[in-house]
Amino acid sequence: ETGVTQTPRHLVMGMTNKKSLKCEQHLGHNAMYWYKQSAKKPLELMFVYNFKEQTENNSVPSRFSPECPNSSHLFLHLHTLQPEDSALYLCASSQDLTGGLETQYFGPGTRLLVL
Amino acid sequence: AQTVTQSQPEMSVQEAETVTLSCTYDTSENNYYLFWYKQPPSRQMILVIRQEAYKQQNATENRFSVNFQKAAKSFSLKISDSQLGDTAMYFCAFMKVGDYKLSFGAGTTVTVRA
């Protein structure tokens, strides 16, 4: 695996549950991302953090709440989710937000099923 | 906003043969980057190859090469001498110069048959 880890790898939750997804990067990067990957759809960027500050919220419903306590850790807190929120949630990191050929490094994802 | 289209949801190829994945994009930008990412069944997405739009020469990484046609806004990926480990979903992605956001296509699932 690359230097980005995610836990748990699989998660089943009811609509009234509260759970959290965790992402950790060991690459010394300063920017971290949450993506949602649904079947047969392009990856959707959800949130972006740079130096612990949120720089992007891509119109994500408030039932998804990100937290970035430091540049190495990123959380996604989940509460009162809907079945349509079932998807693969990917975390990624990059050196910063200058983009270019400095690519984003992805974690293995958390497969979420909302019942 | 940029749109990236991968018109082939699934492709199958015999081991050792060649397969080409198509990708087209829509943009008004002149300077940008294009990427192909691979996501194996284990789900760790990794970068396969990248291309700078201002470079006319097509990028090559071992058995992976691209055919970049800027005027046609086309960026296809060719996998030569396919191996079983190439079985994965492949995503084409676009990024404007000076931006950090990747616009992804919907992906093409490639299955390599033994």
PDB file of C-alpha atoms in Angstrom:
ATOM      1  CA  GLU A   1       0.000   0.000   0.000  1.00  0.00           C
ATOM      2  CA  THR A   2       0.990   3.627  -0.448  1.00  0.00           C
ATOM      3  CA  GLY A   3       1.598   6.049   2.392  1.00  0.00           C
ATOM      4  CA  VAL A   4      -2.109   6.793   2.806  1.00  0.00           C
ATOM      5  CA  THR A   5      -4.098   4.495   5.064  1.00  0.00           C
ATOM      6  CA  GLN A   6      -7.812   4.423   5.778  1.00  0.00           C
ATOM      7  CA  THR A   7      -9.838   2.744   8.490  1.00  0.00           C
ATOM      8  CA  PRO A   8     -12.131   0.967   8.596  1.00  0.00           C
ATOM      9  CA  ARG A   9     -11.964  -0.707   5.202  1.00  0.00           C
ATOM     10  CA  HIS A  10     -15.611  -1.743   5.411  1.00  0.00           C
ATOM     11  CA  LEU A  11     -18.461  -0.207   7.345  1.00  0.00           C
ATOM     12  CA  VAL A  12     -22.137  -1.071   7.621  1.00  0.00           C
ATOM     13  CA  MET A  13     -24.334   1.396   9.469  1.00  0.00           C
ATOM     14  CA  GLY A  14     -27.951   2.168  10.018  1.00  0.00           C
ATOM     15  CA  MET A  15     -29.447   5.503   9.147  1.00  0.00           C
ATOM     16  CA  THR A  16     -29.548   6.583  12.777  1.00  0.00           C
ATOM     17  CA  ASN A  17     -25.964   5.632  13.599  1.00  0.00           C
ATOM     18  CA  LYS A  18     -22.982   7.901  14.015  1.00  0.00           C
ATOM     19  CA  LYS A  19     -19.650   6.699  12.726  1.00  0.00           C
ATOM     20  CA  SER A  20     -16.324   8.145  11.651  1.00  0.00           C
ATOM     21  CA  LEU A  21     -13.908   7.369   8.847  1.00  0.00           C
ATOM     22  CA  LYS A  22     -10.225   7.920   9.451  1.00  0.00           C
ATOM     23  CA  CYS A  23      -7.439   8.721   7.037  1.00  0.00           C
ATOM     24  CA  GLU A  24      -3.747   9.037   7.806  1.00  0.00           C
ATOM     25  CA  GLN A  25      -0.924   9.969   5.461  1.00  0.00           C
ATOM     26  CA  HIS A  26       2.746   9.271   6.112  1.00  0.00           C
ATOM     27  CA  LEU A  27       4.087  11.270   3.179  1.00  0.00           C
ATOM     28  CA  GLY A  28       4.668  14.619   4.825  1.00  0.00           C
ATOM     29  CA  HIS A  29       1.983  16.215   2.685  1.00  0.00           C
ATOM     30  CA  ASN A  30       0.035  19.312   3.594  1.00  0.00           C
ATOM     31  CA  ALA A  31      -3.164  18.847   1.625  1.00  0.00           C
ATOM     32  CA  MET A  32      -5.771  16.144   2.141  1.00  0.00           C
ATOM     33  CA  TYR A  33      -8.966  15.292   0.278  1.00  0.00           C
ATOM     34  CA  TRP A  34     -12.163  13.284   0.652  1.00  0.00           C
ATOM     35  CA  TYR A  35     -13.751  11.781  -2.450  1.00  0.00           C
ATOM     36  CA  LYS A  36     -16.927   9.778  -2.953  1.00  0.00           C
ATOM     37  CA  GLN A  37     -16.825   6.985  -5.518  1.00  0.00           C
ATOM     38  CA  SER A  38     -20.155   5.573  -6.636  1.00  0.00           C
ATOM     39  CA  ALA A  39     -20.589   2.821  -9.197  1.00  0.00           C
ATOM     40  CA  LYS A  40     -20.392   3.937 -12.824  1.00  0.00           C
ATOM     41  CA  LYS A  41     -19.901   7.591 -11.843  1.00  0.00           C
ATOM     42  CA  PRO A  42     -16.806   9.786 -11.799  1.00  0.00           C
ATOM     43  CA  LEU A  43     -15.137  10.408  -8.479  1.00  0.00           C
ATOM     44  CA  GLU A  44     -16.744  13.309  -6.666  1.00  0.00           C
ATOM     45  CA  LEU A  45     -14.559  15.658  -4.674  1.00  0.00           C
ATOM     46  CA  MET A  46     -16.167  16.340  -1.292  1.00  0.00           C
ATOM     47  CA  PHE A  47     -13.725  18.270   0.881  1.00  0.00           C
ATOM     48  CA  VAL A  48     -10.215  19.664   0.686  1.00  0.00           C
ATOM     49  CA  TYR A  49      -7.938  20.705   3.509  1.00  0.00           C
ATOM     50  CA  ASN A  50      -4.638  22.534   3.200  1.00  0.00           C
ATOM     51  CA  PHE A  51      -2.465  23.024   6.269  1.00  0.00           C
ATOM     52  CA  LYS A  52      -5.461  21.917   8.381  1.00  0.00           C
ATOM     53  CA  GLU A  53      -7.730  24.588   6.941  1.00  0.00           C
ATOM     54  CA  GLN A  54     -10.754  23.630   4.870  1.00  0.00           C
ATOM     55  CA  THR A  55     -10.464  25.124   1.397  1.00  0.00           C
ATOM     56  CA  GLU A  56     -13.219  23.263  -0.384  1.00  0.00           C
ATOM     57  CA  ASN A  57     -16.685  22.031   0.484  1.00  0.00           C
ATOM     58  CA  ASN A  58     -18.263  20.814  -2.694  1.00  0.00           C
ATOM     59  CA  SER A  59     -21.884  21.328  -1.630  1.00  0.00           C
ATOM     60  CA  VAL A  60     -21.755  18.277   0.579  1.00  0.00           C
ATOM     61  CA  PRO A  61     -24.778  17.644   2.851  1.00  0.00           C
ATOM     62  CA  SER A  62     -24.238  18.490   6.493  1.00  0.00           C
ATOM     63  CA  ARG A  63     -24.673  14.857   7.512  1.00  0.00           C
ATOM     64  CA  PHE A  64     -21.028  14.586   6.408  1.00  0.00           C
ATOM     65  CA  SER A  65     -18.718  16.485   8.723  1.00  0.00           C
ATOM     66  CA  PRO A  66     -14.962  16.567   8.074  1.00  0.00           C
ATOM     67  CA  GLU A  67     -12.268  17.196  10.621  1.00  0.00           C
ATOM     68  CA  CYS A  68      -8.565  17.769  10.095  1.00  0.00           C
ATOM     69  CA  PRO A  69      -6.714  18.035  13.418  1.00  0.00           C
ATOM     70  CA  ASN A  70      -3.298  18.120  11.749  1.00  0.00           C
ATOM     71  CA  SER A  71      -1.775  17.721   8.303  1.00  0.00           C
ATOM     72  CA  SER A  72      -1.408  13.958   8.716  1.00  0.00           C
ATOM     73  CA  HIS A  73      -4.929  13.055   9.789  1.00  0.00           C
ATOM     74  CA  LEU A  74      -8.321  13.539   8.253  1.00  0.00           C
ATOM     75  CA  PHE A  75     -11.665  12.329   9.543  1.00  0.00           C
ATOM     76  CA  LEU A  76     -15.123  12.145   8.052  1.00  0.00           C
ATOM     77  CA  HIS A  77     -17.855  12.056  10.661  1.00  0.00           C
ATOM     78  CA  LEU A  78     -21.111  10.499   9.516  1.00  0.00           C
ATOM     79  CA  HIS A  79     -24.558  10.861  11.042  1.00  0.00           C
ATOM     80  CA  THR A  80     -28.110  10.189   9.903  1.00  0.00           C
ATOM     81  CA  LEU A  81     -26.950   8.988   6.516  1.00  0.00           C
ATOM     82  CA  GLN A  82     -29.220   7.861   3.698  1.00  0.00           C
ATOM     83  CA  PRO A  83     -28.993   4.635   1.671  1.00  0.00           C
ATOM     84  CA  GLU A  84     -27.856   6.658  -1.352  1.00  0.00           C
ATOM     85  CA  ASP A  85     -24.743   7.597   0.631  1.00  0.00           C
ATOM     86  CA  SER A  86     -23.524   4.027   0.255  1.00  0.00           C
ATOM     87  CA  ALA A  87     -20.295   4.240  -1.723  1.00  0.00           C
ATOM     88  CA  LEU A  88     -16.543   3.921  -1.567  1.00  0.00           C
ATOM     89  CA  TYR A  89     -15.015   6.881   0.258  1.00  0.00           C
ATOM     90  CA  LEU A  90     -11.481   7.668  -0.780  1.00  0.00           C
ATOM     91  CA  CYS A  91      -8.960   9.814   0.993  1.00  0.00           C
ATOM     92  CA  ALA A  92      -6.053  11.390  -0.853  1.00  0.00           C
ATOM     93  CA  SER A  93      -3.147  13.660  -0.079  1.00  0.00           C
ATOM     94  CA  SER A  94      -0.768  15.883  -1.996  1.00  0.00           C
ATOM     95  CA  GLN A  95       2.196  18.048  -1.142  1.00  0.00           C
ATOM     96  CA  ASP A  96       0.086  21.193  -1.352  1.00  0.00           C
ATOM     97  CA  LEU A  97      -2.528  22.781  -3.597  1.00  0.00           C
ATOM     98  CA  THR A  98      -0.248  23.984  -6.369  1.00  0.00           C
ATOM     99  CA  GLY A  99      -1.381  21.049  -8.465  1.00  0.00           C
ATOM    100  CA  GLY A 100       0.488  20.230 -11.604  1.00  0.00           C
ATOM    101  CA  LEU A 101       2.277  16.975 -12.142  1.00  0.00           C
ATOM    102  CA  GLU A 102       2.634  16.494  -8.407  1.00  0.00           C
ATOM    103  CA  THR A 103      -0.080  13.936  -8.179  1.00  0.00           C
ATOM    104  CA  GLN A 104      -2.499  13.055  -5.440  1.00  0.00           C
ATOM    105  CA  TYR A 105      -1.848   9.844  -3.531  1.00  0.00           C
ATOM    106  CA  PHE A 106      -4.899   7.805  -2.672  1.00  0.00           C
ATOM    107  CA  GLY A 107      -5.781   5.532   0.195  1.00  0.00           C
ATOM    108  CA  PRO A 108      -7.499   2.163  -0.287  1.00  0.00           C
ATOM    109  CA  GLY A 109     -10.911   3.537   0.617  1.00  0.00           C
ATOM    110  CA  THR A 110     -13.693   2.678   3.026  1.00  0.00           C
ATOM    111  CA  ARG A 111     -16.606   0.734   1.560  1.00  0.00           C
ATOM    112  CA  LEU A 112     -19.692   2.153   3.267  1.00  0.00           C
ATOM    113  CA  LEU A 113     -23.102   0.517   3.243  1.00  0.00           C
ATOM    114  CA  VAL A 114     -26.022   2.399   4.764  1.00  0.00           C
ATOM    115  CA  LEU A 115     -29.032   0.257   5.616  1.00  0.00           C
TER     116      LEU A 115
ATOM    117  CA  ALA B   1     -16.214  22.911 -15.574  1.00  0.00           C
ATOM    118  CA  GLN B   2     -14.297  20.227 -17.368  1.00  0.00           C
ATOM    119  CA  THR B   3     -15.995  17.036 -18.520  1.00  0.00           C
ATOM    120  CA  VAL B   4     -14.077  13.821 -18.984  1.00  0.00           C
ATOM    121  CA  THR B   5     -15.723  11.005 -20.919  1.00  0.00           C
ATOM    122  CA  GLN B   6     -14.701   7.376 -20.991  1.00  0.00           C
ATOM    123  CA  SER B   7     -17.006   5.711 -23.468  1.00  0.00           C
ATOM    124  CA  GLN B   8     -16.024   2.114 -22.726  1.00  0.00           C
ATOM    125  CA  PRO B   9     -17.430   0.867 -19.393  1.00  0.00           C
ATOM    126  CA  GLU B  10     -15.749  -2.537 -19.725  1.00  0.00           C
ATOM    127  CA  MET B  11     -13.043  -4.123 -21.842  1.00  0.00           C
ATOM    128  CA  SER B  12     -11.565  -7.587 -21.942  1.00  0.00           C
ATOM    129  CA  VAL B  13      -8.177  -8.543 -23.358  1.00  0.00           C
ATOM    130  CA  GLN B  14      -6.197 -11.742 -23.680  1.00  0.00           C
ATOM    131  CA  GLU B  15      -2.966 -11.919 -21.756  1.00  0.00           C
ATOM    132  CA  ALA B  16       0.012 -10.628 -23.780  1.00  0.00           C
ATOM    133  CA  GLU B  17      -2.212  -8.716 -26.175  1.00  0.00           C
ATOM    134  CA  THR B  18      -2.769  -4.976 -26.476  1.00  0.00           C
ATOM    135  CA  VAL B  19      -5.777  -2.972 -25.360  1.00  0.00           C
ATOM    136  CA  THR B  20      -6.565   0.701 -25.908  1.00  0.00           C
ATOM    137  CA  LEU B  21      -8.798   2.732 -23.623  1.00  0.00           C
ATOM    138  CA  SER B  22     -10.408   5.878 -24.899  1.00  0.00           C
ATOM    139  CA  CYS B  23     -10.796   9.183 -23.120  1.00  0.00           C
ATOM    140  CA  THR B  24     -12.102  12.481 -24.383  1.00  0.00           C
ATOM    141  CA  TYR B  25     -12.456  15.727 -22.507  1.00  0.00           C
ATOM    142  CA  ASP B  26     -14.091  19.054 -22.931  1.00  0.00           C
ATOM    143  CA  THR B  27     -12.286  22.205 -21.909  1.00  0.00           C
ATOM    144  CA  SER B  28     -11.651  25.767 -23.004  1.00  0.00           C
ATOM    145  CA  GLU B  29      -8.272  25.759 -21.291  1.00  0.00           C
ATOM    146  CA  ASN B  30      -5.050  25.648 -23.272  1.00  0.00           C
ATOM    147  CA  ASN B  31      -2.726  24.589 -20.491  1.00  0.00           C
ATOM    148  CA  TYR B  32      -3.575  21.503 -18.500  1.00  0.00           C
ATOM    149  CA  TYR B  33      -2.460  18.062 -17.427  1.00  0.00           C
ATOM    150  CA  LEU B  34      -3.956  14.685 -18.179  1.00  0.00           C
ATOM    151  CA  PHE B  35      -3.630  11.544 -16.118  1.00  0.00           C
ATOM    152  CA  TRP B  36      -4.492   7.888 -16.176  1.00  0.00           C
ATOM    153  CA  TYR B  37      -5.068   6.231 -12.813  1.00  0.00           C
ATOM    154  CA  LYS B  38      -5.383   2.512 -12.124  1.00  0.00           C
ATOM    155  CA  GLN B  39      -7.598   1.107  -9.383  1.00  0.00           C
ATOM    156  CA  PRO B  40      -7.063  -2.653  -8.910  1.00  0.00           C
ATOM    157  CA  PRO B  41      -9.601  -4.798  -7.090  1.00  0.00           C
ATOM    158  CA  SER B  42      -7.744  -4.010  -3.845  1.00  0.00           C
ATOM    159  CA  ARG B  43      -8.941  -0.432  -4.492  1.00  0.00           C
ATOM    160  CA  GLN B  44      -5.693   1.480  -4.000  1.00  0.00           C
ATOM    161  CA  MET B  45      -5.721   3.981  -6.834  1.00  0.00           C
ATOM    162  CA  ILE B  46      -2.305   4.662  -8.319  1.00  0.00           C
ATOM    163  CA  LEU B  47      -1.024   6.921 -11.052  1.00  0.00           C
ATOM    164  CA  VAL B  48      -0.124   5.121 -14.265  1.00  0.00           C
ATOM    165  CA  ILE B  49       0.933   7.895 -16.594  1.00  0.00           C
ATOM    166  CA  ARG B  50       0.621  11.661 -17.032  1.00  0.00           C
ATOM    167  CA  GLN B  51       0.892  14.139 -19.856  1.00  0.00           C
ATOM    168  CA  GLU B  52       1.435  17.875 -20.034  1.00  0.00           C
ATOM    169  CA  ALA B  53      -0.735  19.447 -22.689  1.00  0.00           C
ATOM    170  CA  TYR B  54       2.035  21.675 -24.022  1.00  0.00           C
ATOM    171  CA  LYS B  55       4.177  18.642 -24.822  1.00  0.00           C
ATOM    172  CA  GLN B  56       3.489  17.114 -28.193  1.00  0.00           C
ATOM    173  CA  GLN B  57       5.443  13.969 -27.462  1.00  0.00           C
ATOM    174  CA  ASN B  58       3.285  11.196 -26.104  1.00  0.00           C
ATOM    175  CA  ALA B  59       4.156   9.965 -22.625  1.00  0.00           C
ATOM    176  CA  THR B  60       5.342   6.388 -22.150  1.00  0.00           C
ATOM    177  CA  GLU B  61       5.816   4.344 -18.984  1.00  0.00           C
ATOM    178  CA  ASN B  62       7.052   0.831 -19.725  1.00  0.00           C
ATOM    179  CA  ARG B  63       4.089  -1.052 -21.231  1.00  0.00           C
ATOM    180  CA  PHE B  64       1.766   1.947 -20.892  1.00  0.00           C
ATOM    181  CA  SER B  65       1.642   4.683 -23.493  1.00  0.00           C
ATOM    182  CA  VAL B  66      -0.764   7.413 -24.446  1.00  0.00           C
ATOM    183  CA  ASN B  67      -1.971   8.891 -27.696  1.00  0.00           C
ATOM    184  CA  PHE B  68      -2.572  12.560 -26.974  1.00  0.00           C
ATOM    185  CA  GLN B  69      -4.472  14.444 -29.645  1.00  0.00           C
ATOM    186  CA  LYS B  70      -4.894  17.984 -28.344  1.00  0.00           C
ATOM    187  CA  ALA B  71      -6.993  19.304 -31.192  1.00  0.00           C
ATOM    188  CA  ALA B  72      -9.368  16.382 -30.886  1.00  0.00           C
ATOM    189  CA  LYS B  73      -9.273  16.565 -27.074  1.00  0.00           C
ATOM    190  CA  SER B  74      -8.480  12.897 -26.923  1.00  0.00           C
ATOM    191  CA  PHE B  75      -6.179  11.067 -24.528  1.00  0.00           C
ATOM    192  CA  SER B  76      -6.205   7.296 -25.040  1.00  0.00           C
ATOM    193  CA  LEU B  77      -4.205   4.763 -23.052  1.00  0.00           C
ATOM    194  CA  LYS B  78      -2.568   1.756 -24.663  1.00  0.00           C
ATOM    195  CA  ILE B  79      -1.571  -1.212 -22.533  1.00  0.00           C
ATOM    196  CA  SER B  80       0.864  -3.451 -24.387  1.00  0.00           C
ATOM    197  CA  ASP B  81       1.696  -7.056 -23.533  1.00  0.00           C
ATOM    198  CA  SER B  82      -1.197  -7.156 -21.061  1.00  0.00           C
ATOM    199  CA  GLN B  83      -0.587  -8.969 -17.804  1.00  0.00           C
ATOM    200  CA  LEU B  84      -3.029 -10.439 -15.302  1.00  0.00           C
ATOM    201  CA  GLY B  85      -1.999  -7.747 -12.845  1.00  0.00           C
ATOM    202  CA  ASP B  86      -3.307  -5.106 -15.219  1.00  0.00           C
ATOM    203  CA  THR B  87      -6.851  -6.153 -14.339  1.00  0.00           C
ATOM    204  CA  ALA B  88      -8.313  -3.016 -12.779  1.00  0.00           C
ATOM    205  CA  MET B  89     -10.531  -0.032 -13.302  1.00  0.00           C
ATOM    206  CA  TYR B  90      -8.792   2.758 -15.182  1.00  0.00           C
ATOM    207  CA  PHE B  91      -9.705   6.399 -14.742  1.00  0.00           C
ATOM    208  CA  CYS B  92      -8.819   9.262 -17.015  1.00  0.00           C
ATOM    209  CA  ALA B  93      -8.441  12.620 -15.248  1.00  0.00           C
ATOM    210  CA  PHE B  94      -7.928  16.275 -16.157  1.00  0.00           C
ATOM    211  CA  MET B  95      -6.361  19.131 -14.208  1.00  0.00           C
ATOM    212  CA  LYS B  96      -5.968  22.761 -15.191  1.00  0.00           C
ATOM    213  CA  VAL B  97      -2.535  24.284 -14.775  1.00  0.00           C
ATOM    214  CA  GLY B  98      -2.471  26.191 -11.496  1.00  0.00           C
ATOM    215  CA  ASP B  99      -5.341  24.194 -10.036  1.00  0.00           C
ATOM    216  CA  TYR B 100      -5.363  21.139  -7.796  1.00  0.00           C
ATOM    217  CA  LYS B 101      -8.757  19.709  -8.684  1.00  0.00           C
ATOM    218  CA  LEU B 102      -8.898  16.537 -10.690  1.00  0.00           C
ATOM    219  CA  SER B 103     -11.880  15.939 -12.957  1.00  0.00           C
ATOM    220  CA  PHE B 104     -12.339  12.201 -13.434  1.00  0.00           C
ATOM    221  CA  GLY B 105     -14.077  10.115 -16.022  1.00  0.00           C
ATOM    222  CA  ALA B 106     -16.443   7.335 -14.982  1.00  0.00           C
ATOM    223  CA  GLY B 107     -13.804   4.672 -15.492  1.00  0.00           C
ATOM    224  CA  THR B 108     -13.199   1.638 -17.695  1.00  0.00           C
ATOM    225  CA  THR B 109     -12.980  -1.812 -16.161  1.00  0.00           C
ATOM    226  CA  VAL B 110     -10.264  -3.860 -17.837  1.00  0.00           C
ATOM    227  CA  THR B 111     -10.160  -7.618 -17.404  1.00  0.00           C
ATOM    228  CA  VAL B 112      -7.103  -9.505 -18.592  1.00  0.00           C
ATOM    229  CA  ARG B 113      -7.861 -13.144 -19.428  1.00  0.00           C
ATOM    230  CA  ALA B 114      -5.323 -15.902 -18.946  1.00  0.00           C
TER     231      ALA B 114
END
